[in-house]
Coordinates of C-alpha atoms and ligand atoms in Angstrom, one line a residue:
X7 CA -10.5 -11.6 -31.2
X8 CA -10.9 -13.8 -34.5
X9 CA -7.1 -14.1 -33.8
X10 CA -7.4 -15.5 -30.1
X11 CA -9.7 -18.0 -31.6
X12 CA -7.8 -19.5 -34.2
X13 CA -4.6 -19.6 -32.1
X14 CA -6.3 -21.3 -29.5
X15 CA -8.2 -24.1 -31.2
X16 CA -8.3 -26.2 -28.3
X17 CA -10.4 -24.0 -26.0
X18 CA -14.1 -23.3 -26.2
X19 CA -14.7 -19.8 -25.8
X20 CA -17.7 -18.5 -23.8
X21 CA -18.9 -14.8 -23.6
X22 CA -20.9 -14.0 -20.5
X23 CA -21.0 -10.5 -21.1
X24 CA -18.7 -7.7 -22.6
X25 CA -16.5 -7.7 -19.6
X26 CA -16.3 -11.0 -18.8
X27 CA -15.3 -14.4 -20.7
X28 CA -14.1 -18.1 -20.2
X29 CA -12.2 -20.1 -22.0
X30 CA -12.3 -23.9 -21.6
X31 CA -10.6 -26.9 -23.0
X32 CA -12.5 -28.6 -25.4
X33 CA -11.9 -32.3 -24.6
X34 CA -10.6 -32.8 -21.2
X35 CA -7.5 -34.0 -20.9
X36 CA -6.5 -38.0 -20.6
X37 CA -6.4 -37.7 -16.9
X38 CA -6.8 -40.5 -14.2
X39 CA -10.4 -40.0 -12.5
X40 CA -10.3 -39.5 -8.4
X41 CA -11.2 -43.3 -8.0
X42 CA -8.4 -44.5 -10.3
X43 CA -5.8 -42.5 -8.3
X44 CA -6.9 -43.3 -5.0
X45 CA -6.4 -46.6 -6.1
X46 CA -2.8 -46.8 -7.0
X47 CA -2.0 -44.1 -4.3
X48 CA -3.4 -46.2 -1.5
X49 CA -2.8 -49.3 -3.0
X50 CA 0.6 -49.7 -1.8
X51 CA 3.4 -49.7 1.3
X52 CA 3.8 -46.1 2.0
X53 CA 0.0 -44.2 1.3
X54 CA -0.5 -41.4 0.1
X55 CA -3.7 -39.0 -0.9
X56 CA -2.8 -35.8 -2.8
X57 CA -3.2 -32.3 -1.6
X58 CA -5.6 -31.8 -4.0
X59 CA -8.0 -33.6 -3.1
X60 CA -8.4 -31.5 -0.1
X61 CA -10.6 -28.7 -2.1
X62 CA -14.3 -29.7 -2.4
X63 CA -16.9 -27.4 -0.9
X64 CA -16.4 -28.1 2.5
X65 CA -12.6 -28.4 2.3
X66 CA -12.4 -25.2 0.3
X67 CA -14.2 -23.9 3.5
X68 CA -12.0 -24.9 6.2
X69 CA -8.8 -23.7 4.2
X70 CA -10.5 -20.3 4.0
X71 CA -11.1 -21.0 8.1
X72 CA -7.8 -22.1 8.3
X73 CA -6.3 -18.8 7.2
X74 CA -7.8 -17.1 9.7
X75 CA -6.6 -18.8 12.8
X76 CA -4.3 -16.8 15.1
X77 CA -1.6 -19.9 14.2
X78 CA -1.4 -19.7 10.5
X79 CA 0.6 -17.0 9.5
X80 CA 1.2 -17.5 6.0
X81 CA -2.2 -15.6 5.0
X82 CA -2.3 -12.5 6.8
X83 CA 1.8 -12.4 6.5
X84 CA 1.4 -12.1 2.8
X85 CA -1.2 -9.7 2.9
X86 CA 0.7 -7.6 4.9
X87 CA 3.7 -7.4 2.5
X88 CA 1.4 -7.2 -0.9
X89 CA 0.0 -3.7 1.0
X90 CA 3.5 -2.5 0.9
X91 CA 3.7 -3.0 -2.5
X92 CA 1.1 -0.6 -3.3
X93 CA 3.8 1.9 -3.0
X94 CA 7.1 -0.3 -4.2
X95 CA 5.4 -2.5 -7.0
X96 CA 4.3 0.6 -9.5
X97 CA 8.3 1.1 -10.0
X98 CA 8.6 -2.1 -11.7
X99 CA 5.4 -1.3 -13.9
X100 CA 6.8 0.2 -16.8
X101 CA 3.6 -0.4 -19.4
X102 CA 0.1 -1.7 -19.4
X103 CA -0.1 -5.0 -17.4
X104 CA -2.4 -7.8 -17.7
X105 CA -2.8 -9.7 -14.0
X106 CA -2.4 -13.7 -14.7
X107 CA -2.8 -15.5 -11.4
X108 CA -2.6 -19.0 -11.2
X109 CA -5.3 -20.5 -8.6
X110 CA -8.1 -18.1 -8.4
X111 CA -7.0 -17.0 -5.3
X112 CA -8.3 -15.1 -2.2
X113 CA -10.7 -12.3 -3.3
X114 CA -8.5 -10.2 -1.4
X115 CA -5.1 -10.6 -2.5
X116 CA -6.4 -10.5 -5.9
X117 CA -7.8 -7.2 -5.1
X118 CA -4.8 -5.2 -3.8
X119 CA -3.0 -6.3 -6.7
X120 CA -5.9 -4.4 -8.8
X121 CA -5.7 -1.7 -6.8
X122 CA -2.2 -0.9 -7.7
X123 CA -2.9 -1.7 -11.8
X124 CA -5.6 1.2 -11.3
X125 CA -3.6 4.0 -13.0
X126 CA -4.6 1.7 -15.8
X127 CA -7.1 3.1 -18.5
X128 CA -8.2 -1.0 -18.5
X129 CA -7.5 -3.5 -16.1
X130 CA -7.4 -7.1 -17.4
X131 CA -7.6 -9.8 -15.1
X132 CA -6.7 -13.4 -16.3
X133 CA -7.6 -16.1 -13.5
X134 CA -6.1 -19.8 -14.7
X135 CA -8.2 -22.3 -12.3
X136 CA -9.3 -25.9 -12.9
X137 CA -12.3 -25.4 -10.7
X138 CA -15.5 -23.4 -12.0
X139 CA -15.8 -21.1 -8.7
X140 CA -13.7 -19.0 -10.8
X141 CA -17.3 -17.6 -12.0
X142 CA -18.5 -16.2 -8.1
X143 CA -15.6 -14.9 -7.8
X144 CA -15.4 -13.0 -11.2
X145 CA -19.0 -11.4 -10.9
X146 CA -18.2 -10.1 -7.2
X147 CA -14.9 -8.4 -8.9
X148 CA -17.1 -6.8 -11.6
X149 CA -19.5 -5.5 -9.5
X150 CA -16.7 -3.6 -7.6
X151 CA -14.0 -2.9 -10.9
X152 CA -15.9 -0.7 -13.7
X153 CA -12.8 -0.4 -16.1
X154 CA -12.0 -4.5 -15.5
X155 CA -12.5 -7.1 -17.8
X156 CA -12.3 -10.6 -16.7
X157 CA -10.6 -13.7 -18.8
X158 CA -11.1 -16.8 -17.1
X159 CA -9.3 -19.9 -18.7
X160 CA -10.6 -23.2 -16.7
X161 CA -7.7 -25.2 -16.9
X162 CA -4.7 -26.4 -15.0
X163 CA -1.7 -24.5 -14.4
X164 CA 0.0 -26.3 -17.5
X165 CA -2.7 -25.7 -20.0
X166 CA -2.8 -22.0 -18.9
X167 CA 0.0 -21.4 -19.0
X168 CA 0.4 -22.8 -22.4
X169 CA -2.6 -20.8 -23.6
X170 CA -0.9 -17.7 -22.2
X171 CA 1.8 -18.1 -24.7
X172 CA 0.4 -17.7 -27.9
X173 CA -2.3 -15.1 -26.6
X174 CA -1.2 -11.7 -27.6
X175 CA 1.0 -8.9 -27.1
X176 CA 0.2 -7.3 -23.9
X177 CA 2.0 -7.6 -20.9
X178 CA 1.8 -10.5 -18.1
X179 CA 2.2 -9.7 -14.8
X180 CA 1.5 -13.5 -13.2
X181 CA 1.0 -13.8 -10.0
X182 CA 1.6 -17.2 -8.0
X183 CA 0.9 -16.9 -4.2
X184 CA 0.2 -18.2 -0.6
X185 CA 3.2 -20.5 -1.1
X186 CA 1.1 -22.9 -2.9
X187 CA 4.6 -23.6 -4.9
X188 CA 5.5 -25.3 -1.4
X189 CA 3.2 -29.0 -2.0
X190 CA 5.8 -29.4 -5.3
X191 CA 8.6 -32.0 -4.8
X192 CA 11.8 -29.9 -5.8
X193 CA 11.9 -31.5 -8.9
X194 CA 8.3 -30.8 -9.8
X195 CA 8.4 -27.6 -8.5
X196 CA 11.4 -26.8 -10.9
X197 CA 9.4 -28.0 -13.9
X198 CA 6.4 -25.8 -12.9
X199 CA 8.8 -22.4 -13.1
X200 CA 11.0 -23.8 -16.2
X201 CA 7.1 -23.7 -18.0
X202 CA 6.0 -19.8 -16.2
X203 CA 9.4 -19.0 -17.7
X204 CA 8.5 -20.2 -21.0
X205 CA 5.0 -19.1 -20.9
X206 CA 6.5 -15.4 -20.6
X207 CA 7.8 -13.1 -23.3
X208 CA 10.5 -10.4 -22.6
X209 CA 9.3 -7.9 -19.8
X210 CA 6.9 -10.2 -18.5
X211 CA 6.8 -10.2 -14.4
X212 CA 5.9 -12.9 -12.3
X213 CA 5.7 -12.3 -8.4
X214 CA 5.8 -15.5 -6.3
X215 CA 5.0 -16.2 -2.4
X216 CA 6.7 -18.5 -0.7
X217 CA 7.0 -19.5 2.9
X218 CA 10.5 -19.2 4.5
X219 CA 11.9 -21.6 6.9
X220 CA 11.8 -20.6 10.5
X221 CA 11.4 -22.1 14.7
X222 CA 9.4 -25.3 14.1
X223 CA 7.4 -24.2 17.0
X224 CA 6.1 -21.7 14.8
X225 CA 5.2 -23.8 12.1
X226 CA 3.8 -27.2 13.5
X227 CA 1.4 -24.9 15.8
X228 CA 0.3 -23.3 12.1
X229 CA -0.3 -26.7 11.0
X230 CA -1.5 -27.9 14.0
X231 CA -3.6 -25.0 15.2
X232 CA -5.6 -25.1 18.6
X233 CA -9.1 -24.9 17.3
X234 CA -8.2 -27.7 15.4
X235 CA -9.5 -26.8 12.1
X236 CA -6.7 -28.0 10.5
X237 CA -6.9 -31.3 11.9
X238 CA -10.7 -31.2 10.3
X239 CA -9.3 -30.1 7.3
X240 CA -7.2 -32.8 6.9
X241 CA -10.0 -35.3 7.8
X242 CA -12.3 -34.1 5.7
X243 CA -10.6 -35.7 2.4
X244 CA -11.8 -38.9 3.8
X245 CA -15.5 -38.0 4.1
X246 CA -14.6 -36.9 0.8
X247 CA -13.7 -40.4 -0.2
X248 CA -16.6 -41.6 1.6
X249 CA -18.9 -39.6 -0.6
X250 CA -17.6 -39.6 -3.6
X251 CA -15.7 -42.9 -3.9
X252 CA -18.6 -45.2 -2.0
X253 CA -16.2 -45.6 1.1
X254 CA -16.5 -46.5 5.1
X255 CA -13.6 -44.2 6.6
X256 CA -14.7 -43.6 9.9
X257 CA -13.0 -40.6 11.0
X258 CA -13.2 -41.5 14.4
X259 CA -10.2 -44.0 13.8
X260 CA -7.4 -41.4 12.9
X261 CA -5.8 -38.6 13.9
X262 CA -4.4 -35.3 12.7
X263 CA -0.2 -35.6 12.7
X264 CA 1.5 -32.8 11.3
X265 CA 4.9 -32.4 11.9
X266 CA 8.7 -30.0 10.4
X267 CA 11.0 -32.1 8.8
X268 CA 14.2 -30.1 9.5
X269 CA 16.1 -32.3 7.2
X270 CA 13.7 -31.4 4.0
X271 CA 12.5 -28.0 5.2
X272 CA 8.6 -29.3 4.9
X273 CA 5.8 -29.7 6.8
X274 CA 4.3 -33.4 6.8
X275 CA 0.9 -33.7 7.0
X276 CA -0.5 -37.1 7.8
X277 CA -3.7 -39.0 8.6
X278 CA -3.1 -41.5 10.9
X279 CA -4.7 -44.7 11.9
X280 CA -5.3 -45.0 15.7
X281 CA -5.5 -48.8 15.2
X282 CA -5.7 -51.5 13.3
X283 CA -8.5 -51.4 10.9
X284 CA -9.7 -51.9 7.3
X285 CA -11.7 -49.8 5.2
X286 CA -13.6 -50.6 1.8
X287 CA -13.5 -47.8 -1.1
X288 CA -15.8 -49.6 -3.5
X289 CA -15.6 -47.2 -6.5
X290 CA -11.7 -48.0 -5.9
X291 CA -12.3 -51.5 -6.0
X292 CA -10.0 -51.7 -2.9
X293 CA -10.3 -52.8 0.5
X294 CA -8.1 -50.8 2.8
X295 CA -6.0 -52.2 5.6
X296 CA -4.1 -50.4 8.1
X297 CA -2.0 -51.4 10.6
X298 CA -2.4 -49.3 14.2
X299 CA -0.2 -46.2 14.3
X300 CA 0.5 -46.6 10.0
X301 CA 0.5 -42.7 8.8
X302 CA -1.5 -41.8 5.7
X303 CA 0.5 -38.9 4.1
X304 CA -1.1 -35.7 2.4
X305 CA 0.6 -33.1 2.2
X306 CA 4.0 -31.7 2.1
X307 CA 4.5 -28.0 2.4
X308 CA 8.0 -26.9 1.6
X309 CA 9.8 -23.8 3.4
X310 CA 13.0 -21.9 1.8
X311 CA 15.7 -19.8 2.8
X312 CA 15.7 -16.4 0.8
X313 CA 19.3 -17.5 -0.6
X314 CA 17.4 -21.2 -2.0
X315 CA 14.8 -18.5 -3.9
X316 CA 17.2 -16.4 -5.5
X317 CA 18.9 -19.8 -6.4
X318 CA 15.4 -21.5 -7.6
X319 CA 14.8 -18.7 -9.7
X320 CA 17.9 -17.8 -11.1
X321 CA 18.3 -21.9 -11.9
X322 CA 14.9 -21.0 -13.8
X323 CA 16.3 -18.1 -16.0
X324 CA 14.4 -15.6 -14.5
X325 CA 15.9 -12.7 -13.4
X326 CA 15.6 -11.3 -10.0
X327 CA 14.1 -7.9 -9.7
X328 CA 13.3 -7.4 -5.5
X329 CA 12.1 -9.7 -2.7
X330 CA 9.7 -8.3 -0.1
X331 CA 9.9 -9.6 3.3
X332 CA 7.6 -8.8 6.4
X333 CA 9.3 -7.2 9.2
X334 CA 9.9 -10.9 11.0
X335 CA 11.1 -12.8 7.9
X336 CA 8.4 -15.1 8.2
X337 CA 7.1 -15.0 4.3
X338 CA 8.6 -13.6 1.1
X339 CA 7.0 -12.4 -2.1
X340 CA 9.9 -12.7 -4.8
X341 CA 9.5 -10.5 -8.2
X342 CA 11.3 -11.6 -11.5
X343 CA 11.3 -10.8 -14.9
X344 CA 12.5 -12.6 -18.0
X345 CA 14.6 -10.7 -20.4
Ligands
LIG10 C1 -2.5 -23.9 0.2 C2 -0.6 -25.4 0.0 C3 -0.3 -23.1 0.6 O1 0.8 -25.5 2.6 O2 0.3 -23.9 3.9 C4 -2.6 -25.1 5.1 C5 -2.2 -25.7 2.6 N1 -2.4 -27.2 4.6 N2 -2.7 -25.8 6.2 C6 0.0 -24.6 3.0 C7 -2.4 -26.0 4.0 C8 -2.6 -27.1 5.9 C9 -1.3 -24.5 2.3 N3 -1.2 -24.2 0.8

């Protein structure tokens, strides 16, 4: 323990009780604050407002709402292939295995991932989120796990996963999935898996969910679903704005557009203006304008062909063990190991 401490100067540990723990950077990083990169992301010719903004309370909500509308497959696709792993995975298990999952996830894909680490005397869980839900979530899993113990490190993906390096001997199986990997620009998304890879030691796993191309039918109605709770989870990053940043978006003016760029494999998701109109975002110090029909951009969501993973990884250094697919190759969960 003493050792964990020293190596790890830069965290703050706290110990809730003997099964449970956080670690959390001591000074927060040299980040730009929400009003600062509104700013410079609206600021300018073609606007943009990150993906993750999306997640406060309410938008947190409607993603979970999200997953469960008959459109958006992605979820219960994924679910589907992590229960045939319960059989497949244990193969691949050959010692004790920590679970690492980056983005505290869905309670319930956590959970059948646990269930298959059960043979396990002890079953570590190590959640790496920026966001302090991770606690809720942790206690519920305690209540359920008596032979878990719970690690939490509160930080991004990066810091994480550069804790993960120097933290001890035990195996990492890290888990990425929902094909969040899909809001990275290629070259980002590269980075991100060139710093899993070196995060790992030899006999590490990591298992990764992505989303694989397919009819764009299929996908714009799962980002354009018919009880339109997508289209409110998109809007709600500008009541977000309005609450947080001192802002007058009124969310009657703009619409919903989602739409498949065949070219780039991604879904675009845009907020966009229904005419011309300007808004103030005080704590921005910026006053809007937007021309009638000008798009707001938000998200991208990439989609891959099973030969581009193999490809993505291998580029990486990993080393492909098996992809899972469902029975309609609509999602893939992708296993690798570094050696
Ligand atoms: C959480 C990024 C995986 O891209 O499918 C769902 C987010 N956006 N519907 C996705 C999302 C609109 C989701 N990810």
């Amino acid at each position: 323990m003493t050792d964990i401490i020293q190596k790890n100067l830069d965290y703050k540990k706290y110990v809730v009780d003997s099964n449970l723990q956080y670690f959390k950077p001591h000074a927060t990083q040299i980040e730009k604050t929400f009003a600062e990169e509104i700013s410079s992301s609206l600021n300018r010719n073609s606007k943009f407002i990150s993906p993750k903004f999306f997640y406060d309370k309410n938008g947190s909500e409607l993603f979970e709402k999200i997953c469960s509308t008959s459109e958006y497959y992605p979820t219960r696709t994924e679910i589907s292939i992590l229960k045939q792993l319960k059989n497949e995975l244990p193969p691949f298990l050959d010692d004790d295995f920590r679970l690492v999952e980056l983005g505290s996830g869905s309670s319930v894909k956590t959970r059948l991932l646990l269930d298959i680490l059960t043979s396990q005397k002890n079953i570590e869980y190590l959640p790496i989120d920026i966001s302090e839900i991770l606690a809720e979530s942790s206690e519920q899993l305690l209540r359920d796990y008596d032979n878990l113990t719970i690690t939490g490190i509160i930080d991004t993906y990066e810091g994480g996963l550069e804790f993960l390096k120097t933290y001890d001997k035990k195996k990492n199986l890290i888990i990425f999935l929902g094909s969040s990997y899909g809001n990275f620009s290629p070259i980002d998304g590269y980075k991100f898996l060139e710093k899993v890879y070196s995060a790992m030691k030899p006999g590490d796993l990591f298992l990764i969910g992505l989303d694989l191309v397919k009819e764009k039918e299929i996908l714009e109605s799962a980002y354009d679903d018919s009880q339109k709770v997508t289209a409110k989870f998109n809007l709600n990053v500008l009541s977000r704005i309005n609450d947080e940043l001192d802002a007058d978006f009124d969310l009657n003016n703009f619409l919903h557009h989602a739409i498949y760029n065949e070219k780039d494999q991604r879904i675009e998701m845009y907020l966009k203006s229904i005419h011309d109109q300007s808004v103030i975002i005080s704590k921005s110090n910026l006053e809007l304008k937007l021309k009638k029909d000008e798009l707001i951009h938000t998200e991208y969501s990439h989609k891959y062909r099973l030969s581009e993973i193999h490809d993505l990884l291998d580029d990486a250094g990993f080393e492909l063990k098996h992809t899972w697919l469902d029975e309609k190759k609509h999602f893939s969960l992708s296993l690798v190991t570094k050696i």
